[in-house]
PDB file of C-alpha atoms in Angstrom:
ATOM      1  CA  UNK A  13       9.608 105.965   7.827  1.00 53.00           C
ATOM      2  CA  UNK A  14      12.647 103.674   7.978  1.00 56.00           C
ATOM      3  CA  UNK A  15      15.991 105.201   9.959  1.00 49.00           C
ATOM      4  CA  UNK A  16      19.465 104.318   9.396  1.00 54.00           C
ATOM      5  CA  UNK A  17      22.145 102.436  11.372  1.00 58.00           C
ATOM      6  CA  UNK A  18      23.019 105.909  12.753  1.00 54.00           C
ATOM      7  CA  UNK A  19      19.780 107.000  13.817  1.00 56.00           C
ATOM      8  CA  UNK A  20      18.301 109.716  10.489  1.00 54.00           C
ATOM      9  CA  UNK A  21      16.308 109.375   8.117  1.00 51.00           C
ATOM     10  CA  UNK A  22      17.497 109.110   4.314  1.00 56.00           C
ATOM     11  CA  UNK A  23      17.085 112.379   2.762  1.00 52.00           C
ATOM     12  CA  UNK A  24      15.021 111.140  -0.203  1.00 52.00           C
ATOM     13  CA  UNK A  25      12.601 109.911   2.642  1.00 56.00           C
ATOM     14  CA  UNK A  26      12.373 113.522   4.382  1.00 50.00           C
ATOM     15  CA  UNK A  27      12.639 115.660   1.369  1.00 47.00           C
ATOM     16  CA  UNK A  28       9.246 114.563  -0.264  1.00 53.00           C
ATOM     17  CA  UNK A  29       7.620 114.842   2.869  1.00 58.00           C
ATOM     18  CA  UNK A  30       8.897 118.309   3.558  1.00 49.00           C
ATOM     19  CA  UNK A  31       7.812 119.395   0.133  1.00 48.00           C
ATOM     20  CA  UNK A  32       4.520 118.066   0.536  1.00 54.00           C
ATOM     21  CA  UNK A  33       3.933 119.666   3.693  1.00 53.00           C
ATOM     22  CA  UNK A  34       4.870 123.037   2.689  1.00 51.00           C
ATOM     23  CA  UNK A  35       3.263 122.751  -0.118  1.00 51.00           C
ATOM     24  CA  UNK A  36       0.014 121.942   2.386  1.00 46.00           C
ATOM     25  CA  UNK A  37       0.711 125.407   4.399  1.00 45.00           C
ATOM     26  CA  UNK A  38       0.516 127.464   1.460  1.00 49.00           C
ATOM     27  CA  UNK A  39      -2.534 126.023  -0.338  1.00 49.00           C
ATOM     28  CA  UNK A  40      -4.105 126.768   3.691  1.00 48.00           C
ATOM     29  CA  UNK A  41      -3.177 130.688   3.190  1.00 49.00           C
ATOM     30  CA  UNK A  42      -3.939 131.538  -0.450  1.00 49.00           C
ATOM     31  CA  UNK A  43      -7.049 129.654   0.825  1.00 50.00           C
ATOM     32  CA  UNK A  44      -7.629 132.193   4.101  1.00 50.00           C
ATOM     33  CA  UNK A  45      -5.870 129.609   6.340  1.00 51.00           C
ATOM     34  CA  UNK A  46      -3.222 129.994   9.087  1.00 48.00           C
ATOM     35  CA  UNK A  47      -1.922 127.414  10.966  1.00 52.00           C
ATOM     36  CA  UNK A  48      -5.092 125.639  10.371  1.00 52.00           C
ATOM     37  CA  UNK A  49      -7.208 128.351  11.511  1.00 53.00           C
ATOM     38  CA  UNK A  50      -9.316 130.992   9.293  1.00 52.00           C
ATOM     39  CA  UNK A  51      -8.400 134.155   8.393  1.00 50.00           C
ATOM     40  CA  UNK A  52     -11.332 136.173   8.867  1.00 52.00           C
ATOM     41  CA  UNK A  53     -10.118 139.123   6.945  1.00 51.00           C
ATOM     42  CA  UNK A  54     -10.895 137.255   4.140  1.00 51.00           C
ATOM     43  CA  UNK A  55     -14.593 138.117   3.819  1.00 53.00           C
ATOM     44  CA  UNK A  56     -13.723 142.025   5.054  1.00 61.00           C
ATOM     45  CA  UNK A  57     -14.610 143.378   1.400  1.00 64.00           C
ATOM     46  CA  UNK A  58     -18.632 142.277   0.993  1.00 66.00           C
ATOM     47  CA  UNK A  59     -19.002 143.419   4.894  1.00 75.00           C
ATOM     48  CA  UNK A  60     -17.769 147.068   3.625  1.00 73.00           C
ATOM     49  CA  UNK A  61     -20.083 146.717   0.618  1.00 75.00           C
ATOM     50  CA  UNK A  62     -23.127 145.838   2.313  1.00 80.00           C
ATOM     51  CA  UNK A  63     -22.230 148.498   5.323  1.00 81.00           C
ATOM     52  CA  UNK A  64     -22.141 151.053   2.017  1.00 81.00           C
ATOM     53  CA  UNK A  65     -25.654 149.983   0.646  1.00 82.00           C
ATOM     54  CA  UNK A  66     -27.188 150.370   4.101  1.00 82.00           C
ATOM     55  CA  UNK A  67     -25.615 153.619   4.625  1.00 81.00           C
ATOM     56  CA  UNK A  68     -27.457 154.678   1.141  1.00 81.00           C
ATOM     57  CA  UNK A  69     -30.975 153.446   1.948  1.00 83.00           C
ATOM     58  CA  UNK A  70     -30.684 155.433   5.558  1.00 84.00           C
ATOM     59  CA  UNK A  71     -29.094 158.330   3.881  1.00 87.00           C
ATOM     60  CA  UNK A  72     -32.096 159.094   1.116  1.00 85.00           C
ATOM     61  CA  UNK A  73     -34.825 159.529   3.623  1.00 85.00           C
ATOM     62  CA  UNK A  74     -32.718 161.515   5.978  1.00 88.00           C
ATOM     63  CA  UNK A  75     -31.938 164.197   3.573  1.00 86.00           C
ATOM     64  CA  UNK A  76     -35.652 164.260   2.498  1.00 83.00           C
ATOM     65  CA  UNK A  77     -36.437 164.678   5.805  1.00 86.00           C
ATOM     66  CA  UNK A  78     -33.784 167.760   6.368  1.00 87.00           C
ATOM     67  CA  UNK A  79     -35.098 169.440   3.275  1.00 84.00           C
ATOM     68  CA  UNK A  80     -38.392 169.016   4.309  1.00 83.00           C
ATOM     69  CA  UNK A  81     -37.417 170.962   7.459  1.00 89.00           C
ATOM     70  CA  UNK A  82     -36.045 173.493   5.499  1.00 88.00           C
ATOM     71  CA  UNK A  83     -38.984 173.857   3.112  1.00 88.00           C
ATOM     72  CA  UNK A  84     -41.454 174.479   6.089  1.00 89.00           C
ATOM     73  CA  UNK A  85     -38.961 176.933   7.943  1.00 91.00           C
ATOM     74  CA  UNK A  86     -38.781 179.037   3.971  1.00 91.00           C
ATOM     75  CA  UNK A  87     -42.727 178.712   3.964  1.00 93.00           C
ATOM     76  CA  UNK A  88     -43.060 179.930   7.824  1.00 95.00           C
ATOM     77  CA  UNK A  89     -40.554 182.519   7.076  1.00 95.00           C
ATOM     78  CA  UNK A  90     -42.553 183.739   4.567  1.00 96.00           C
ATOM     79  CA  UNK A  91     -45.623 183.588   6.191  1.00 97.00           C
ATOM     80  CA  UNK A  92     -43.760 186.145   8.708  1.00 97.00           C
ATOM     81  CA  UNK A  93     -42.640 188.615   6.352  1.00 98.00           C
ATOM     82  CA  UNK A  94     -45.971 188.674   4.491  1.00 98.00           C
ATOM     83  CA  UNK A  95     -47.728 189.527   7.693  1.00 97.00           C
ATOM     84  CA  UNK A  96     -45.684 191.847   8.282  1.00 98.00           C
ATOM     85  CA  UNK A  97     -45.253 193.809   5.041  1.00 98.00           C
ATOM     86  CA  UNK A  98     -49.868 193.375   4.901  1.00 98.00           C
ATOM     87  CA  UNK A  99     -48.832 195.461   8.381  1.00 98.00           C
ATOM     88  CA  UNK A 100     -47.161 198.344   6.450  1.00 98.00           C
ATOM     89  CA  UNK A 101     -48.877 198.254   3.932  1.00 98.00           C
ATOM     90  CA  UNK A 102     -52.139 198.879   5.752  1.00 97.00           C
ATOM     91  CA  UNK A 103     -50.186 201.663   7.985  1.00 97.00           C
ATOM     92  CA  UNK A 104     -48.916 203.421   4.951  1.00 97.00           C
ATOM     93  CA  UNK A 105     -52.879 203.540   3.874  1.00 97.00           C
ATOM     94  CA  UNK A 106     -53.984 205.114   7.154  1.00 96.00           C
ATOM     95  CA  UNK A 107     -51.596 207.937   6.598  1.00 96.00           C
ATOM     96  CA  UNK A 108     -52.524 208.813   3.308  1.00 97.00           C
ATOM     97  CA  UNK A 109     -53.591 212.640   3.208  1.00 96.00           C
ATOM     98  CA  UNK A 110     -56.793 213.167   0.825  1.00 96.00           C
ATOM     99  CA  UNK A 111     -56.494 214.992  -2.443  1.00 96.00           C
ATOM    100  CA  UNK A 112     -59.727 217.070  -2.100  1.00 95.00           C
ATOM    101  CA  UNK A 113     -59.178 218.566  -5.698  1.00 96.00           C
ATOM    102  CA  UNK A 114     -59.492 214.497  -7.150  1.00 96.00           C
ATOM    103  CA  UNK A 115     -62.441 212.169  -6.811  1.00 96.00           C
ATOM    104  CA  UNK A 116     -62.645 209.305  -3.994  1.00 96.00           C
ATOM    105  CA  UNK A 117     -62.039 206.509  -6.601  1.00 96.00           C
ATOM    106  CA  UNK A 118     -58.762 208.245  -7.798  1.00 97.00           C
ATOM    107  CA  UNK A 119     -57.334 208.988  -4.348  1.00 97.00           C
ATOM    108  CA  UNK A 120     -57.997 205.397  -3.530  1.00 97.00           C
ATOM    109  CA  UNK A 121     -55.744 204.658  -6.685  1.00 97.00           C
ATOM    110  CA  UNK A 122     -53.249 206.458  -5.137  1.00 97.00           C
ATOM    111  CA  UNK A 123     -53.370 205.026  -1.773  1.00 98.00           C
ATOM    112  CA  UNK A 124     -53.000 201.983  -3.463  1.00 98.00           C
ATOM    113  CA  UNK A 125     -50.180 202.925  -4.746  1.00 97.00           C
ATOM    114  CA  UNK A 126     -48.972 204.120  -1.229  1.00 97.00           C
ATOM    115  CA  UNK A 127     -49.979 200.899   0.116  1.00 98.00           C
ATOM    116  CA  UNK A 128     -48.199 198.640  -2.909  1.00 98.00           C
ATOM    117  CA  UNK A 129     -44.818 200.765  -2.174  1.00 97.00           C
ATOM    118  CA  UNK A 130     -44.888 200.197   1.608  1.00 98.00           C
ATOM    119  CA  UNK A 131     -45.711 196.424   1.475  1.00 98.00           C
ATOM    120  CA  UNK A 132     -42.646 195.775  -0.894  1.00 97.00           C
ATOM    121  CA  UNK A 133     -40.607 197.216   0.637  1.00 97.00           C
ATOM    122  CA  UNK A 134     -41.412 195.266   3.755  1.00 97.00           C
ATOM    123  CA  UNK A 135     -40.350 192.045   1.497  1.00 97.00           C
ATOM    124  CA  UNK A 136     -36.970 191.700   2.707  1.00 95.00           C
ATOM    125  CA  UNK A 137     -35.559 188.693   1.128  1.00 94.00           C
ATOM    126  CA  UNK A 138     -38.806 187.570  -0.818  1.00 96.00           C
ATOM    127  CA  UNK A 139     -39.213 188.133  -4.241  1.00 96.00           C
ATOM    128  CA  UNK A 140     -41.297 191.232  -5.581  1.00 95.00           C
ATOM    129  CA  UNK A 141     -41.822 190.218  -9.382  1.00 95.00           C
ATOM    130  CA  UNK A 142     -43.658 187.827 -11.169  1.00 93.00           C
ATOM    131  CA  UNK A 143     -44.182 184.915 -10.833  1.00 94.00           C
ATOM    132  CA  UNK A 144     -43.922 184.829  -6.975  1.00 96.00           C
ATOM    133  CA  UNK A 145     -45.610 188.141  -6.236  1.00 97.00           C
ATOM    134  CA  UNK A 146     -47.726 190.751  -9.156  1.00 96.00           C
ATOM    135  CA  UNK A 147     -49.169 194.071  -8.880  1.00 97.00           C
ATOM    136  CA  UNK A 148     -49.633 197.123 -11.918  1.00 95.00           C
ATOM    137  CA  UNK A 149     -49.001 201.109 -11.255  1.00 95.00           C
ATOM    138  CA  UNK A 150     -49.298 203.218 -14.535  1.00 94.00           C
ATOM    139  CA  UNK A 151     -48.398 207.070 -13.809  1.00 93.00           C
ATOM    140  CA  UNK A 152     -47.510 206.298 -10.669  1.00 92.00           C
ATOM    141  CA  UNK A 153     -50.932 204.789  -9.007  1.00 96.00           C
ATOM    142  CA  UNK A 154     -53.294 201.733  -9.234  1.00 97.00           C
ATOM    143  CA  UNK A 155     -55.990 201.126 -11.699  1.00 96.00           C
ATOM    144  CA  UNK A 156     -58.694 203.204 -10.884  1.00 96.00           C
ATOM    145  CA  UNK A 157     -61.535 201.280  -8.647  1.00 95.00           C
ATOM    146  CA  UNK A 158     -64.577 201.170  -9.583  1.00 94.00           C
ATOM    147  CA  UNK A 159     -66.236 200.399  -5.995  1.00 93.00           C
ATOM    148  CA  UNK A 160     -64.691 200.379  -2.264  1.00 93.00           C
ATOM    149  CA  UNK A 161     -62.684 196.464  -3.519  1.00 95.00           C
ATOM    150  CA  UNK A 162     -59.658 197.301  -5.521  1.00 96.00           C
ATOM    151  CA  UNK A 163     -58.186 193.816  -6.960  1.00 97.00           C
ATOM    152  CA  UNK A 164     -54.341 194.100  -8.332  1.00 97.00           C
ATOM    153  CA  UNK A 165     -52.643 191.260  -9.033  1.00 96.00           C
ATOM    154  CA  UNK A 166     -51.920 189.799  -5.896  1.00 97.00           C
ATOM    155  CA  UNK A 167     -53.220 192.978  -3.793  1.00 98.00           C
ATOM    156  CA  UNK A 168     -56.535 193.262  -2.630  1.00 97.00           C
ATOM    157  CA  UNK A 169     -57.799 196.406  -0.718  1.00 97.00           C
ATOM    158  CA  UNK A 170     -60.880 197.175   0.511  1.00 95.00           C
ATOM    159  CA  UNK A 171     -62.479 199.648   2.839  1.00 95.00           C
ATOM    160  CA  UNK A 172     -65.471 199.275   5.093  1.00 92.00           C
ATOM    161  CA  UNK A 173     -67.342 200.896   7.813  1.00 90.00           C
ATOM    162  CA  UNK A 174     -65.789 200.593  11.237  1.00 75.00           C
ATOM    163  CA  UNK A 175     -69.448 198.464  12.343  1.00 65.00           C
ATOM    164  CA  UNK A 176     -68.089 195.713   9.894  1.00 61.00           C
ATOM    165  CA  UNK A 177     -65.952 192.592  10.788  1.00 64.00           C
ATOM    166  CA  UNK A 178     -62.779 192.315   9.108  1.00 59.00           C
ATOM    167  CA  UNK A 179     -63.935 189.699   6.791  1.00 72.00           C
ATOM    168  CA  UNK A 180     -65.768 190.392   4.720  1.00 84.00           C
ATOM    169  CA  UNK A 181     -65.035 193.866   4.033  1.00 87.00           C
ATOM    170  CA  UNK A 182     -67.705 194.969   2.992  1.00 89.00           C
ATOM    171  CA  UNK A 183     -70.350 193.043   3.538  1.00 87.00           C
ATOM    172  CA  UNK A 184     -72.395 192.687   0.089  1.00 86.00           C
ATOM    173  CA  UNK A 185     -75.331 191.303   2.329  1.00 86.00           C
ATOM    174  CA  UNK A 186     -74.525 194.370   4.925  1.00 86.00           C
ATOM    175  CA  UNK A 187     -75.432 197.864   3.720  1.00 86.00           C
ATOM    176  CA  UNK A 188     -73.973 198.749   7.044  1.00 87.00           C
ATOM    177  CA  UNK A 189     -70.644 197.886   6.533  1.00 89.00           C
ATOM    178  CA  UNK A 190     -69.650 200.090   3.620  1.00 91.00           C
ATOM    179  CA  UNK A 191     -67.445 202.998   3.566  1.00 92.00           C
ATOM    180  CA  UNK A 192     -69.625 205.619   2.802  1.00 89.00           C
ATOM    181  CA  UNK A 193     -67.250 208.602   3.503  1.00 92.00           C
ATOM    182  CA  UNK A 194     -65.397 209.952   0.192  1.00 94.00           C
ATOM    183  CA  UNK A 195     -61.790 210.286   2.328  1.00 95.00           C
ATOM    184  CA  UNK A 196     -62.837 207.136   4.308  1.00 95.00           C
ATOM    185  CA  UNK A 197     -61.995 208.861   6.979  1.00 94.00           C
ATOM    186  CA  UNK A 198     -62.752 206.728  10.265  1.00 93.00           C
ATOM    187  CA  UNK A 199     -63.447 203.542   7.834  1.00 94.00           C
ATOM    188  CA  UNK A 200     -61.422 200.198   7.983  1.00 94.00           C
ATOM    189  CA  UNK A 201     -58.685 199.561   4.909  1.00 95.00           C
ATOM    190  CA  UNK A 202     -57.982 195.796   4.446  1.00 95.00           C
ATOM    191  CA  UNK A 203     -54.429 194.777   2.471  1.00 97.00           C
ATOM    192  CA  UNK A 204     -54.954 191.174   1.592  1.00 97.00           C
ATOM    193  CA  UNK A 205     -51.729 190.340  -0.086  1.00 98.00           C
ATOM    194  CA  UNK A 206     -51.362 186.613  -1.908  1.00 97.00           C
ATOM    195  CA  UNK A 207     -47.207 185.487  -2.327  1.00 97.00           C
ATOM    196  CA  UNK A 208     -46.503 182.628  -4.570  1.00 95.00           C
ATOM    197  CA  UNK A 209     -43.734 180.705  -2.882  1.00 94.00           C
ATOM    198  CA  UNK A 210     -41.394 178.192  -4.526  1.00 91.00           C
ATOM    199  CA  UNK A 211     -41.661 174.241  -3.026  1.00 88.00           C
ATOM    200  CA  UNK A 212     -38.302 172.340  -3.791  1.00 79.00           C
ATOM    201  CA  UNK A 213     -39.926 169.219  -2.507  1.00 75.00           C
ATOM    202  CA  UNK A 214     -42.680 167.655  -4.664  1.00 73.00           C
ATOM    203  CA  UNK A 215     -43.504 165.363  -2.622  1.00 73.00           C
ATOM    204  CA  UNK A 216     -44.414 168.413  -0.081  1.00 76.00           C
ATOM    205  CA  UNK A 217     -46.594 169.793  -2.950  1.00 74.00           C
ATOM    206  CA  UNK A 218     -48.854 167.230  -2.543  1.00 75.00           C
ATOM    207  CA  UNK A 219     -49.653 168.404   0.690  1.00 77.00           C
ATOM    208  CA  UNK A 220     -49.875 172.265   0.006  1.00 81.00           C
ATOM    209  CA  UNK A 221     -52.778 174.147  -1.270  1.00 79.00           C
ATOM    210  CA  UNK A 222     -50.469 174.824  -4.459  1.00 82.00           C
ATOM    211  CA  UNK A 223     -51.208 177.358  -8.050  1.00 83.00           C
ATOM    212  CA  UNK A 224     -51.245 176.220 -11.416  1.00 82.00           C
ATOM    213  CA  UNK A 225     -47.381 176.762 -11.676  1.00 86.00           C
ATOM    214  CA  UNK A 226     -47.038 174.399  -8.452  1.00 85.00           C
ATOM    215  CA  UNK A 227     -46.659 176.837  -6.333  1.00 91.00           C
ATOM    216  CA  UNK A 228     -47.716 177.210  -2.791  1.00 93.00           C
ATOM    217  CA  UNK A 229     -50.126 180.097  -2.267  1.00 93.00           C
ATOM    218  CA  UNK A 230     -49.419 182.328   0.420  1.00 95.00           C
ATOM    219  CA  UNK A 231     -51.731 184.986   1.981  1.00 96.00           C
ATOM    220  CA  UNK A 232     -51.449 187.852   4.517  1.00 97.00           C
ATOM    221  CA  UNK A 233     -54.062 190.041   5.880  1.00 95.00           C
ATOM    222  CA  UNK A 234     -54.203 193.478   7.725  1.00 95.00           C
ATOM    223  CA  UNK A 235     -56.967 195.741   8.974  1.00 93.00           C
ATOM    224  CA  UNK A 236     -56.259 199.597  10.269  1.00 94.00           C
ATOM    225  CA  UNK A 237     -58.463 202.576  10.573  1.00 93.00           C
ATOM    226  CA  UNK A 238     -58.186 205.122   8.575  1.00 95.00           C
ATOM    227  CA  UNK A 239     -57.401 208.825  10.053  1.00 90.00           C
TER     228      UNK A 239
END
C-alpha cells in the first residue's frame, strides 16, 4: 500500500481495507468463530437433545423395573396376610361349641360361618368382595355340606381324622382319614382360602399362574385340631 511524503497512508487506501476486515470478523462469529478460533457453544443444543433421548431409553426400563418391585412386595404382602387370616380362620373353627339340638352337617354350616367371619376380618388392607375374594352366608351360615368338604367360593374347609396328612384332607383313597365324629371333636379342620390379587404389570402376568380375569391366584392354607 503506497504512503505519502509524510509517512500515512491515504485514507481511501485504509478505509476499504478496514471495512473489509471487519466485515471478515463478523462473518467468523455469526459463523461460531472468534478470533479465528471455534466457538464450541455452538453445537451445545443437539448435545442436550441427544443427553434427553438417552435419559428416556434408561428411564423406561428403570421404572418397569421399580414397579416390578412393587408388584412382588403387594403379591408377598398378600401372601402374608392370607396366611395369616387361613390362621384365624382355622382357630375360630376349633373353638366352635357344638349345637347338639342340630345335625353335624348344619353345625358345620355354622362353623363355616365362624370360620368365613374370622378370616375376613384378618384381611387388613386386602379386599373382601368380589372379584378379588367370594364367599355366600344366607341366615347367617354357609350352605349346608353335604360331606366332611365344604366348597364356598373361595373357601374350602374340610375335616379329617387326626391319622391323616394335611393334604389331602380326607383322603378319598383313605377310609382312615375321615372325620367320623358328628362334633369332630379331636379331628383336623383345613381353611384353604384362594385371593384373587390385582397385577399392574402385564408383562409380570406372563409369569404368574393368573385367572380368567388376569388375575394372579393366591392361596393360603391352615390345619388345627378341633377341641
Amino acid at each position: 500500500m503506497p504512503k505519502r511524503s509524510n509517512g500515512s497512508y491515504p485514507i481511501c487506501t485504509v478505509l476499504p481495507t478496514l471495512v473489509a476486515h471487519m466485515g471478515l470478523i463478523g462473518s467468523r462469529r455469526r459463523r461460531g468463530h472468534v478470533g479465528g478460533h471455534a466457538v464450541h457453544g455452538a453445537a451445545a443444543p443437539a448435545t442436550r437433545g441427544q443427553a434427553l433421548v438417552e435419559f428416556v431409553v434408561v428411564l423406561m426400563p428403570l421404572l418397569l423395573i421399580v414397579v416390578a418391585i412393587i408388584q412382588f412386595g403387594l403379591l408377598y404382602g398378600a401372601h402374608v396376610t392370607l396366611t395369616n387370616a387361613a390362621r384365624e380362620g382355622a382357630r375360630a373353627g376349633t373353638i366352635y361349641v357344638y349345637n347338639h339340638t342340630e345335625t353335624t352337617f348344619r353345625n358345620d354350616a355354622h362353623r363355616c360361618a365362624a370360620i368365613l367371619e374370622a378370616a375376613t376380618a384378618a384381611f387388613g388392607l386386602l379386599d373382601d368382595a368380589s372379584p378379588h375374594f367370594s364367599a355366600t352366608t344366607s341366615g347367617g351360615i354357609c350352605p349346608i355340606p353335604t360331606s366332611t368338604t365344604l366348597v364356598n367360593g373361595d373357601i374350602t374347609i374340610s375335616y379329617c381324622a387326626s391319622a391323616a396328612t394335611e393334604d389331602p384332607c380326607p383322603d378319598p383313597s383313605d377310609s382312615l382319614t375321615d372325620c367320623m365324629t358328628d362334633s369332630r371333636e379331636g379331628c383336623f379342620v383345613r381353611v384353604e382360602i384362594r385371593y384373587h390379587s390385582d397385577v399392574v404389570v402385564p408383562l409380570i402376568s406372563a409369569f404368574l399362574s393368573t385367572d380368567g380375569n388376569g388375575r394372579f391366584l393366591q392361596r393360603a392354607t391352615a390345619t388345627m385340631v378341633v377341641n
